[in-house]
Short mmCIF file of C-alpha atoms (C1' of nucleotides) in Angstrom, two decimals:
data_model
loop_
_atom_site.label_atom_id
_atom_site.label_comp_id
_atom_site.label_asym_id
_atom_site.label_seq_id
_atom_site.Cartn_x
_atom_site.Cartn_y
_atom_site.Cartn_z
CA UNK A 14 -0.03 -0.08 0.08
CA UNK A 15 1.36 3.37 -0.98
CA UNK A 16 2.16 5.80 1.77
CA UNK A 17 0.78 9.25 0.70
CA UNK A 18 2.30 11.79 2.94
CA UNK A 19 4.05 10.47 5.91
CA UNK A 20 7.37 8.93 6.33
CA UNK A 21 9.31 12.04 5.97
CA UNK A 22 11.93 10.34 7.85
CA UNK A 23 12.59 7.86 5.11
CA UNK A 24 12.39 10.67 2.54
CA UNK A 25 14.95 12.90 4.33
CA UNK A 26 17.29 9.92 4.28
CA UNK A 27 16.75 9.58 0.74
CA UNK A 28 17.42 13.22 0.20
CA UNK A 29 20.57 12.79 2.20
CA UNK A 30 21.71 10.00 0.02
CA UNK A 31 20.80 11.98 -3.01
CA UNK A 32 22.69 15.09 -2.34
CA UNK A 33 25.69 13.57 -0.53
CA UNK A 34 28.49 12.61 -2.56
CA UNK A 35 29.65 9.67 -0.54
CA UNK A 36 28.60 6.22 -1.95
CA UNK A 37 29.01 4.72 1.35
CA UNK A 38 26.14 2.88 3.18
CA UNK A 39 23.58 5.06 4.90
CA UNK A 40 24.78 6.25 8.27
CA UNK A 41 21.81 4.55 9.82
CA UNK A 42 22.93 5.22 13.33
CA UNK A 43 22.12 8.97 12.80
CA UNK A 44 19.06 8.36 10.77
CA UNK A 45 17.79 5.97 13.41
CA UNK A 46 18.22 8.43 16.12
CA UNK A 47 16.39 11.04 14.10
CA UNK A 48 13.49 8.91 13.29
CA UNK A 49 13.49 7.43 16.80
CA UNK A 50 13.22 10.81 18.34
CA UNK A 51 10.74 11.90 15.82
CA UNK A 52 8.57 8.99 16.45
CA UNK A 53 8.48 9.76 20.20
CA UNK A 54 7.55 13.37 19.58
CA UNK A 55 4.91 12.54 17.09
CA UNK A 56 3.39 10.02 19.46
CA UNK A 57 3.44 12.51 22.36
CA UNK A 58 2.06 15.25 19.99
CA UNK A 59 -0.80 13.06 18.78
CA UNK A 60 -1.90 12.59 22.24
CA UNK A 61 -1.59 16.15 23.31
CA UNK A 62 -3.18 17.59 20.16
CA UNK A 63 -6.10 15.14 20.68
CA UNK A 64 -6.73 16.09 24.26
CA UNK A 65 -6.06 19.80 24.05
CA UNK A 66 -6.77 20.83 20.50
CA UNK A 67 -4.24 22.59 18.23
CA UNK A 68 -4.25 25.79 20.08
CA UNK A 69 -4.45 24.19 23.53
CA UNK A 70 -1.48 22.02 22.89
CA UNK A 71 1.63 23.71 24.05
CA UNK A 72 5.12 22.63 22.68
CA UNK A 73 6.23 22.47 26.30
CA UNK A 74 3.51 19.95 27.14
CA UNK A 75 4.38 17.83 24.09
CA UNK A 76 8.04 17.91 25.09
CA UNK A 77 7.21 16.98 28.58
CA UNK A 78 5.11 13.97 27.38
CA UNK A 79 7.76 12.99 25.01
CA UNK A 80 10.39 13.35 27.87
CA UNK A 81 12.63 15.90 25.96
CA UNK A 82 13.54 19.47 26.48
CA UNK A 83 11.20 21.97 24.46
CA UNK A 84 14.14 23.11 22.25
CA UNK A 85 14.68 19.51 21.22
CA UNK A 86 11.14 19.39 19.93
CA UNK A 87 11.85 22.36 17.88
CA UNK A 88 14.93 21.01 16.59
CA UNK A 89 13.20 18.18 14.92
CA UNK A 90 9.97 20.13 14.03
CA UNK A 91 10.47 23.73 13.09
CA UNK A 92 6.99 24.82 13.97
CA UNK A 93 3.98 23.45 16.07
CA UNK A 94 2.13 23.60 12.78
CA UNK A 95 4.72 21.32 11.00
CA UNK A 96 4.46 18.93 13.80
CA UNK A 97 0.62 19.00 13.70
CA UNK A 98 0.68 18.56 9.88
CA UNK A 99 2.83 15.28 10.47
CA UNK A 100 0.28 14.01 13.09
CA UNK A 101 -2.74 14.61 10.69
CA UNK A 102 -0.88 13.07 7.66
CA UNK A 103 -0.07 10.01 9.59
CA UNK A 104 -3.57 9.28 10.57
CA UNK A 105 -4.74 9.98 7.08
CA UNK A 106 -2.26 7.43 5.85
CA UNK A 107 -3.29 4.91 8.38
CA UNK A 108 -6.94 5.21 7.33
CA UNK A 109 -6.35 5.07 3.71
CA UNK A 110 -4.25 1.95 4.23
CA UNK A 111 -7.21 0.49 6.26
CA UNK A 112 -9.50 1.62 3.37
CA UNK A 113 -8.17 -1.22 1.30
CA UNK A 114 -9.96 -3.66 3.63
CA UNK A 115 -13.10 -2.52 1.69
CA UNK A 116 -12.23 -5.04 -1.07
CA UNK A 117 -14.77 -4.88 -3.72
CA UNK A 118 -13.60 -8.10 -5.16
CA UNK A 119 -15.41 -9.67 -2.35
CA UNK A 120 -19.10 -9.62 -2.16
CA UNK A 121 -20.83 -6.62 -0.26
CA UNK A 122 -21.28 -8.59 2.97
CA UNK A 123 -17.61 -9.44 3.19
CA UNK A 124 -16.33 -6.13 1.94
CA UNK A 125 -18.50 -4.09 4.37
CA UNK A 126 -18.02 -6.51 7.12
CA UNK A 127 -14.30 -6.37 7.00
CA UNK A 128 -14.20 -2.66 6.46
CA UNK A 129 -16.35 -2.10 9.61
CA UNK A 130 -14.14 -4.48 11.50
CA UNK A 131 -10.99 -2.76 10.38
CA UNK A 132 -12.45 0.76 11.31
CA UNK A 133 -13.41 -0.55 14.79
CA UNK A 134 -9.99 -1.94 15.39
CA UNK A 135 -8.56 1.42 14.31
CA UNK A 136 -10.99 3.24 16.65
CA UNK A 137 -9.62 1.12 19.51
CA UNK A 138 -5.97 1.35 18.53
CA UNK A 139 -5.69 4.94 17.37
CA UNK A 140 -8.16 6.90 19.36
CA UNK A 141 -5.96 9.90 19.58
CA UNK A 142 -5.42 10.11 15.83
CA UNK A 143 -9.20 9.64 15.41
CA UNK A 144 -9.84 12.73 17.63
CA UNK A 145 -7.23 14.78 15.92
CA UNK A 146 -8.87 14.02 12.61
CA UNK A 147 -12.29 14.91 13.96
CA UNK A 148 -11.02 18.29 15.26
CA UNK A 149 -9.14 19.02 11.96
CA UNK A 150 -12.42 18.40 10.05
CA UNK A 151 -14.53 20.48 12.52
CA UNK A 152 -12.20 23.40 12.11
CA UNK A 153 -12.65 23.26 8.30
CA UNK A 154 -9.79 20.96 7.30
CA UNK A 155 -7.20 23.67 7.19
CA UNK A 156 -4.57 21.34 6.68
CA UNK A 157 -5.93 18.23 5.06
CA UNK A 158 -8.27 19.83 2.50
CA UNK A 159 -6.28 18.82 -0.42
CA UNK A 160 -6.47 15.17 0.54
CA UNK A 161 -10.31 15.42 0.97
CA UNK A 162 -10.72 16.70 -2.47
CA UNK A 163 -8.21 14.20 -3.83
CA UNK A 164 -7.69 10.83 -2.46
CA UNK A 165 -10.60 10.62 -0.27
CA UNK A 166 -13.05 11.87 -2.90
CA UNK A 167 -11.55 9.33 -5.38
CA UNK A 168 -11.80 6.52 -2.96
CA UNK A 169 -15.38 7.39 -1.99
CA UNK A 170 -16.39 7.64 -5.75
CA UNK A 171 -14.79 4.34 -6.50
CA UNK A 172 -16.29 2.39 -3.64
CA UNK A 173 -19.70 4.12 -4.35
CA UNK A 174 -19.62 2.81 -7.89
CA UNK A 175 -19.11 -0.61 -6.60
CA UNK A 176 -21.93 -0.33 -4.18
CA UNK A 177 -24.28 0.84 -6.93
CA UNK A 178 -23.22 -2.14 -8.99
CA UNK A 179 -23.95 -4.44 -6.13
CA UNK A 180 -27.44 -2.89 -5.86
CA UNK A 181 -28.15 -3.03 -9.43
CA UNK A 182 -27.20 -6.72 -9.32
CA UNK A 183 -29.63 -7.15 -6.53
CA UNK A 184 -26.98 -8.07 -3.97
CA UNK A 185 -28.08 -5.53 -1.59
CA UNK A 186 -30.95 -2.98 -1.04
CA UNK A 187 -30.87 0.18 -2.58
CA UNK A 188 -29.34 2.94 -0.54
CA UNK A 189 -27.35 6.00 -1.41
CA UNK A 190 -23.72 4.86 -1.18
CA UNK A 191 -22.51 8.18 0.35
CA UNK A 192 -24.82 8.00 3.25
CA UNK A 193 -23.85 4.39 3.92
CA UNK A 194 -20.16 5.47 3.90
CA UNK A 195 -20.96 8.32 6.35
CA UNK A 196 -22.97 5.90 8.56
CA UNK A 197 -19.88 3.60 8.75
CA UNK A 198 -17.40 6.37 9.24
CA UNK A 199 -19.50 8.03 11.89
CA UNK A 200 -20.53 4.97 13.91
CA UNK A 201 -16.98 3.52 13.99
CA UNK A 202 -15.04 6.58 14.85
CA UNK A 203 -17.63 7.48 17.44
CA UNK A 204 -16.06 4.75 19.66
CA UNK A 205 -12.79 6.63 19.49
CA UNK A 206 -13.92 10.28 19.47
CA UNK A 207 -16.74 9.83 22.04
CA UNK A 208 -14.81 7.17 23.91
CA UNK A 209 -15.03 9.30 27.11
CA UNK A 210 -18.84 9.59 26.91
CA UNK A 211 -19.05 5.78 26.30
CA UNK A 212 -16.83 4.99 29.08
CA UNK A 213 -18.87 7.23 31.49
CA UNK A 214 -22.19 5.62 30.43
CA UNK A 215 -20.29 2.20 30.86
CA UNK A 216 -20.02 2.87 34.51
CA UNK A 217 -16.56 4.78 34.16
CA UNK A 218 -14.83 1.63 32.90
CA UNK A 219 -13.16 1.32 29.49
CA UNK A 220 -14.44 -1.29 27.23
CA UNK A 221 -13.30 -4.91 27.92
CA UNK A 222 -12.20 -7.12 25.05
CA UNK A 223 -15.50 -8.82 25.18
CA UNK A 224 -17.34 -5.50 25.12
CA UNK A 225 -15.30 -4.39 21.96
CA UNK A 226 -16.16 -7.58 20.41
CA UNK A 227 -19.95 -7.13 21.21
CA UNK A 228 -19.61 -3.48 19.89
CA UNK A 229 -18.14 -4.63 16.53
CA UNK A 230 -20.84 -7.30 16.43
CA UNK A 231 -23.74 -4.82 17.24
CA UNK A 232 -22.48 -2.31 14.60
CA UNK A 233 -21.89 -4.97 11.92
CA UNK A 234 -25.37 -6.48 12.64
CA UNK A 235 -27.41 -3.22 12.28
CA UNK A 236 -25.47 -1.91 9.22
CA UNK A 237 -25.56 -5.19 7.32
CA UNK A 238 -29.13 -5.72 7.97
CA UNK A 239 -29.90 -2.19 7.29
CA UNK A 240 -28.69 -2.59 3.76
CA UNK A 241 -30.49 -5.90 3.33
CA UNK A 242 -27.59 -8.30 4.01
CA UNK A 243 -27.71 -11.27 6.46
CA UNK A 244 -25.05 -10.89 9.08
CA UNK A 245 -23.53 -14.22 10.34
CA UNK B 22 -39.76 20.53 29.31
CA UNK B 23 -37.43 21.39 32.16
CA UNK B 24 -34.45 23.63 31.37
CA UNK B 25 -31.57 22.16 33.40
CA UNK B 26 -28.89 24.58 33.18
CA UNK B 27 -29.27 27.44 31.02
CA UNK B 28 -31.58 30.50 31.24
CA UNK B 29 -29.36 32.32 33.64
CA UNK B 30 -30.79 35.43 32.22
CA UNK B 31 -34.28 34.72 33.66
CA UNK B 32 -32.69 33.40 36.84
CA UNK B 33 -30.91 36.80 37.28
CA UNK B 34 -34.01 38.66 36.59
CA UNK B 35 -35.57 36.50 39.41
CA UNK B 36 -32.76 37.26 41.85
CA UNK B 37 -33.11 41.00 41.00
CA UNK B 38 -36.76 40.75 41.94
CA UNK B 39 -36.02 38.79 45.08
CA UNK B 40 -33.48 41.15 46.52
CA UNK B 41 -34.98 44.50 45.32
CA UNK B 42 -37.48 45.94 47.61
CA UNK B 43 -39.43 47.60 44.96
CA UNK B 44 -42.80 45.64 44.24
CA UNK B 45 -42.83 47.51 40.97
CA UNK B 46 -43.20 45.60 37.63
CA UNK B 47 -39.91 44.05 36.36
CA UNK B 48 -37.79 46.80 34.57
CA UNK B 49 -37.84 44.60 31.37
CA UNK B 50 -36.08 47.14 29.37
CA UNK B 51 -32.84 46.48 31.13
CA UNK B 52 -33.33 42.72 31.54
CA UNK B 53 -34.21 42.71 27.93
CA UNK B 54 -30.94 44.50 27.13
CA UNK B 55 -28.99 42.02 29.21
CA UNK B 56 -30.53 38.99 27.68
CA UNK B 57 -30.36 40.44 24.27
CA UNK B 58 -26.73 41.08 24.42
CA UNK B 59 -26.13 37.88 26.14
CA UNK B 60 -27.79 36.03 23.48
CA UNK B 61 -25.80 37.76 20.72
CA UNK B 62 -22.51 36.96 22.61
CA UNK B 63 -23.45 33.35 23.15
CA UNK B 64 -24.24 32.95 19.59
CA UNK B 65 -20.98 34.38 18.38
CA UNK B 66 -19.19 32.36 21.07
CA UNK B 67 -20.75 29.18 19.97
CA UNK B 68 -19.71 29.73 16.44
CA UNK B 69 -16.03 30.81 17.42
CA UNK B 70 -15.77 27.91 20.01
CA UNK B 71 -16.89 25.57 17.34
CA UNK B 72 -14.47 26.66 14.71
CA UNK B 73 -11.47 27.34 16.82
CA UNK B 74 -11.76 25.32 19.87
CA UNK B 75 -11.69 26.59 23.38
CA UNK B 76 -8.07 27.59 23.60
CA UNK B 77 -7.98 28.90 19.99
CA UNK B 78 -11.11 30.99 20.42
CA UNK B 79 -10.07 34.49 21.59
CA UNK B 80 -12.36 36.74 23.47
CA UNK B 81 -11.49 39.45 20.99
CA UNK B 82 -12.80 37.29 18.04
CA UNK B 83 -15.84 36.53 19.88
CA UNK B 84 -16.49 40.21 20.52
CA UNK B 85 -15.80 40.92 16.75
CA UNK B 86 -18.23 38.39 15.74
CA UNK B 87 -20.69 39.67 18.19
CA UNK B 88 -20.06 43.33 16.96
CA UNK B 89 -19.00 44.43 20.38
CA UNK B 90 -15.98 45.62 22.03
CA UNK B 91 -14.03 42.97 23.99
CA UNK B 92 -14.60 44.64 27.36
CA UNK B 93 -18.19 44.43 26.73
CA UNK B 94 -18.15 40.71 26.42
CA UNK B 95 -16.24 40.62 29.87
CA UNK B 96 -18.96 42.69 31.31
CA UNK B 97 -21.54 40.05 30.62
CA UNK B 98 -19.42 37.09 31.14
CA UNK B 99 -16.60 37.37 33.66
CA UNK B 100 -14.23 34.77 32.01
CA UNK B 101 -13.92 32.99 28.79
CA UNK B 102 -14.59 29.66 30.69
CA UNK B 103 -17.82 30.91 31.97
CA UNK B 104 -18.94 31.85 28.55
CA UNK B 105 -17.95 28.34 27.34
CA UNK B 106 -19.77 26.72 30.15
CA UNK B 107 -22.97 28.50 29.04
CA UNK B 108 -22.59 27.42 25.52
CA UNK B 109 -22.02 23.84 26.48
CA UNK B 110 -25.14 23.82 28.93
CA UNK B 111 -27.09 25.39 26.26
CA UNK B 112 -26.61 22.65 23.60
CA UNK B 113 -27.01 20.00 26.22
CA UNK B 114 -30.26 21.48 27.10
CA UNK B 115 -31.39 21.53 23.46
CA UNK B 116 -30.49 17.94 23.11
CA UNK B 117 -32.28 16.89 26.30
CA UNK B 118 -35.36 18.62 25.11
CA UNK B 119 -35.25 16.81 21.74
CA UNK B 120 -34.54 13.63 23.69
CA UNK B 121 -38.29 13.60 24.46
CA UNK B 122 -38.93 12.84 20.98
CA UNK B 123 -37.87 9.47 21.82
CA UNK B 124 -41.25 8.75 23.07
CA UNK B 125 -41.53 5.25 24.37
CA UNK B 126 -45.32 5.52 24.49
CA UNK B 127 -45.22 5.08 20.71
CA UNK B 128 -43.91 1.87 19.25
CA UNK B 129 -40.21 1.28 18.49
CA UNK B 130 -40.64 2.22 14.96
CA UNK B 131 -42.23 5.68 15.63
CA UNK B 132 -40.11 6.46 18.57
CA UNK B 133 -36.88 5.76 16.85
CA UNK B 134 -37.99 7.26 13.62
CA UNK B 135 -39.00 10.54 15.30
CA UNK B 136 -35.98 10.61 17.38
CA UNK B 137 -33.65 10.14 14.41
CA UNK B 138 -35.62 12.80 12.57
CA UNK B 139 -35.16 15.23 15.54
CA UNK B 140 -31.51 14.61 15.77
CA UNK B 141 -30.97 15.24 12.06
CA UNK B 142 -33.00 18.34 12.32
CA UNK B 143 -30.53 19.52 15.10
CA UNK B 144 -27.47 18.58 13.20
CA UNK B 145 -28.70 20.94 10.58
CA UNK B 146 -30.09 23.85 12.76
CA UNK B 147 -27.26 23.67 15.48
CA UNK B 148 -24.10 22.61 13.77
CA UNK B 149 -21.95 24.79 15.89
CA UNK B 150 -23.21 23.48 19.16
CA UNK B 151 -22.78 19.99 18.00
CA UNK B 152 -19.17 20.73 17.27
CA UNK B 153 -18.62 22.38 20.66
CA UNK B 154 -20.21 19.34 22.34
CA UNK B 155 -18.00 16.92 20.42
CA UNK B 156 -14.86 18.84 21.34
CA UNK B 157 -16.02 18.96 24.96
CA UNK B 158 -16.31 15.16 25.02
CA UNK B 159 -13.17 14.56 23.12
CA UNK B 160 -11.30 16.66 25.70
CA UNK B 161 -12.49 14.48 28.53
CA UNK B 162 -15.85 16.54 29.26
CA UNK B 163 -14.14 18.77 31.73
CA UNK B 164 -17.20 20.95 32.13
CA UNK B 165 -20.11 18.52 31.40
CA UNK B 166 -19.02 15.42 33.28
CA UNK B 167 -21.52 15.88 35.96
CA UNK B 168 -24.37 15.98 33.45
CA UNK B 169 -23.02 12.90 31.55
CA UNK B 170 -23.12 10.90 34.73
CA UNK B 171 -26.43 12.27 35.74
CA UNK B 172 -29.08 13.03 33.19
CA UNK B 173 -27.58 11.51 30.29
CA UNK B 174 -26.99 8.25 32.07
CA UNK B 175 -30.45 8.25 33.49
CA UNK B 176 -31.97 9.05 30.21
CA UNK B 177 -30.07 6.18 28.41
CA UNK B 178 -30.80 3.67 31.01
CA UNK B 179 -34.56 4.53 30.85
CA UNK B 180 -34.63 4.29 27.04
CA UNK B 181 -32.46 1.24 27.15
CA UNK B 182 -35.06 -0.42 29.33
CA UNK B 183 -37.88 0.22 27.06
CA UNK B 184 -35.88 -0.98 24.03
CA UNK B 185 -35.21 -4.24 25.85
CA UNK B 186 -38.98 -4.46 26.57
CA UNK B 187 -39.63 -4.00 22.93
CA UNK B 188 -37.11 -6.77 22.10
CA UNK B 189 -38.68 -9.16 24.69
CA UNK B 190 -42.16 -8.49 23.10
CA UNK B 191 -40.75 -9.27 19.75
CA UNK B 192 -41.32 -5.83 18.51
CA UNK B 193 -37.76 -5.44 17.18
CA UNK B 194 -34.71 -7.62 16.74
CA UNK B 195 -32.45 -8.11 19.73
CA UNK B 196 -29.67 -5.54 19.85
CA UNK B 197 -27.70 -4.12 22.77
CA UNK B 198 -29.61 -0.84 23.47
CA UNK B 199 -26.45 1.07 24.21
CA UNK B 200 -24.79 0.46 20.82
CA UNK B 201 -28.06 1.35 19.07
CA UNK B 202 -28.06 4.70 20.86
CA UNK B 203 -24.44 5.29 20.04
CA UNK B 204 -25.06 4.53 16.38
CA UNK B 205 -28.06 7.00 16.35
CA UNK B 206 -25.99 9.66 18.14
CA UNK B 207 -23.01 9.16 15.97
CA UNK B 208 -24.69 9.02 12.61
CA UNK B 209 -26.92 12.04 13.23
CA UNK B 210 -24.31 14.24 14.76
CA UNK B 211 -21.84 13.31 12.10
CA UNK B 212 -23.82 15.48 9.61
CA UNK B 213 -23.07 18.37 11.77
CA UNK B 214 -19.50 17.65 13.15
CA UNK B 215 -18.30 16.44 9.80
CA UNK B 216 -20.26 18.79 7.73
CA UNK B 217 -17.21 20.16 6.16
CA UNK B 218 -16.07 16.77 5.00
CA UNK B 219 -19.48 15.93 3.60
CA UNK B 220 -19.70 19.21 1.88
CA UNK B 221 -16.40 18.62 0.22
CA UNK B 222 -17.34 15.08 -0.98
CA UNK B 223 -20.59 16.85 -2.16
CA UNK B 224 -18.56 18.85 -4.70
CA UNK B 225 -17.91 21.66 -2.23
CA UNK B 226 -21.61 22.53 -1.90
CA UNK B 227 -23.75 22.35 1.22
CA UNK B 228 -26.69 19.99 1.29
CA UNK B 229 -29.76 21.36 -0.31
CA UNK B 230 -33.29 20.73 1.32
CA UNK B 231 -33.71 17.65 -0.90
CA UNK B 232 -30.39 16.25 0.10
CA UNK B 233 -31.10 16.78 3.79
CA UNK B 234 -34.31 14.90 3.27
CA UNK B 235 -32.61 12.19 1.51
CA UNK B 236 -30.09 12.01 4.18
CA UNK B 237 -32.71 11.71 6.87
CA UNK B 238 -34.48 9.13 4.82
CA UNK B 239 -31.30 7.03 4.29
CA UNK B 240 -30.25 7.06 7.81
CA UNK B 241 -33.70 6.09 9.14
CA UNK B 242 -34.05 3.28 6.58
CA UNK B 243 -30.70 1.67 7.37
CA UNK B 244 -31.19 2.04 11.16
CA UNK B 245 -34.75 0.85 11.21
CA UNK B 246 -34.25 -2.01 9.06
CA UNK B 247 -31.14 -2.80 11.00
CA UNK B 248 -33.09 -3.45 14.01
CA UNK B 249 -35.74 -5.49 12.34
CA UNK B 250 -38.39 -2.72 11.74
CA UNK B 251 -39.89 -1.87 8.36
CA UNK B 252 -39.28 1.68 7.40
CA UNK B 253 -42.11 3.31 5.36
"C1'" DA C 13 43.81 12.28 16.76
"C1'" DT C 14 41.09 15.68 14.68
"C1'" DA C 15 37.81 17.88 12.02
"C1'" DT C 16 32.93 17.89 11.06
"C1'" DT C 17 28.39 17.24 11.56
"C1'" DT C 18 24.47 16.33 14.45
"C1'" DT C 19 22.25 16.71 18.71
"C1'" DT C 20 21.25 18.61 23.35
"C1'" DT C 21 19.69 22.28 26.32
"C1'" DG C 22 19.06 26.42 29.31
"C1'" DA C 23 18.25 31.09 28.59
"C1'" DC C 24 16.08 34.59 26.30
"C1'" DT C 25 12.64 37.36 23.26
"C1'" DA C 26 8.79 39.06 20.89
"C1'" DT C 27 4.01 38.65 20.90
"C1'" DA C 28 -0.66 37.44 21.74
"C1'" DT C 29 -4.26 37.32 24.86
"C1'" DG C 30 -7.38 37.01 29.13
"C1'" DG C 31 -8.73 40.08 32.06
"C1'" DT C 32 -8.96 44.66 34.54
"C1'" DC C 33 -10.12 49.54 35.28
"C1'" DA C 34 -11.68 53.91 35.42
"C1'" DA C 35 -13.87 57.36 33.07
"C1'" DG C 36 -17.83 58.18 30.40
"C1'" DT C 37 -22.67 57.60 28.60
"C1'" DA C 38 -27.12 56.11 28.64
"C1'" DT C 39 -31.13 54.49 31.13
"C1'" DT C 40 -34.29 54.29 34.92
"C1'" DG C 41 -36.51 55.45 39.47
"C1'" DT C 42 -38.22 59.05 42.56
"C1'" DA D 10 -34.52 67.67 37.96
"C1'" DC D 11 -31.55 64.63 39.97
"C1'" DA D 12 -29.86 60.45 41.95
"C1'" DA D 13 -28.75 55.93 41.17
"C1'" DT D 14 -27.99 52.18 38.58
"C1'" DA D 15 -26.69 49.67 34.26
"C1'" DC D 16 -23.96 49.64 30.24
"C1'" DT D 17 -19.97 51.00 27.07
"C1'" DT D 18 -15.32 51.31 25.84
"C1'" DG D 19 -10.33 52.55 25.12
"C1'" DA D 20 -6.36 51.88 27.41
"C1'" DC D 21 -3.67 49.07 30.13
"C1'" DC D 22 -1.18 44.99 32.47
"C1'" DA D 23 0.49 40.49 33.70
"C1'" DT D 24 1.17 36.19 31.84
"C1'" DA D 25 1.84 32.41 28.85
"C1'" DT D 26 3.96 30.70 24.90
"C1'" DA D 27 6.11 29.82 20.12
"C1'" DG D 28 10.10 30.22 18.57
"C1'" DT D 29 15.42 31.56 18.75
"C1'" DC D 30 20.22 31.14 19.87
"C1'" DA D 31 24.54 30.13 21.17
"C1'" DA D 32 27.39 27.21 23.51
"C1'" DA D 33 28.44 22.67 24.68
"C1'" DA D 34 28.20 17.75 24.21
"C1'" DA D 35 27.81 13.54 21.44
"C1'" DA D 36 28.57 11.25 17.55
"C1'" DT D 37 30.75 10.44 13.11
"C1'" DA D 38 34.01 10.76 9.35
"C1'" DT D 39 38.89 11.14 7.60
#
DNA sequence: ATATTTTTTGACTATATGGTCAAGTATTGT
DNA sequence: ACAATACTTGACCATATAGTCAAAAAATAT
């Protein structure tokens, strides 16, 4: 699967190779230190951006969470905005990779089922990224607008056409594909973005493995039946 | 329907009456000016908080949007946090009022159908409030936690019990009520919170009346069929 | 060994912003 | 008319924070 915008680390090593005269092997010790620290900072930033918002996130707090002095954060990421960009790009990449789980070669039941599973897994494994994404969209997608108009639109159109084909073939009930996609996105991401509310209504306790399993099951059941498919 | 936390305006006029000796009629000119300005400020604040987040919202910008000098905003609302509180309380009130549309005296089909309609209407009429709510929850509900644990939990439990009764009576398919509620909340609110993304995928144009109608229809169709009911 | 590059970090600065204040204006009560 | 109260607003201040910098330490190349 193609990585669209992240992996600047690898790219910078590539640039380094390109513009350096030496044909020697990549000094991976340095590269590794760079990418290692960047990874730590990005992870901390994702958490802080998710919990405090872009404006509320201070580089000092990000540094603290990363366990580094603030100046060090600015050494690896020139500005807060650049750091934020990278976080947003990363989650978009992750999601686009997962989007391949919507495999139209399979029938509608399997394709939708696997896609929902994948999105639920991501909601559980990447809750901070999901929240950062939600905030980015809510604020008008100042950073990610190009990707919405490009890759996301392309992907949606493509999957929409497949859904329409399934409908024409009588493999599922007629439904506007766009609304079906929105319903899947919203429902699955809700378990990340509104995790706090769900936890509160769950007696203040986070979901157990069994509860996550039940959640996936419930979501799949309603959606599949909702479009005329028979869940297992 | 009871108002839970807003209407400080009315309450302050009540206090005024209480502690003033005069038995004269309420000087509604002043009160009206107060509540009028507060309303303007609250509306501006809702928009700015939604678009910029709590930390990103400046009192100066709120004042500009409201068309007032900043000091005037602080005259009516001591602190930014107090203003934010009021905005959050207002949307919670609005939603709790709408929650009565989930009328369990009706059958499951009518109750769910009307509730979804109501939530979709609110997503359209109160998109800023919805976004502020989403951000509040994503940041751990620092302001509204009490209400989650109180009224929202109570309401959810109550409606959950009714849903379970319907299931026991064979009026709808067995489904965990909590997940059904989450699915309804997430799907409907998505049209507000991710309105920008939806608009982008809609060719950059906001939904027309017809598209909103279609959206409501699609959502209701999938959810009702998803729980074994037959949408009209 | 020594030069060179990369990384670390405390100290510093410029700026933005929440909130205050006092002086003035409008409104209302008597 | 006049006193009292409510509202308006420009100017101001204290603080927080993104970003800089220079000096040193560490790693790497030759």
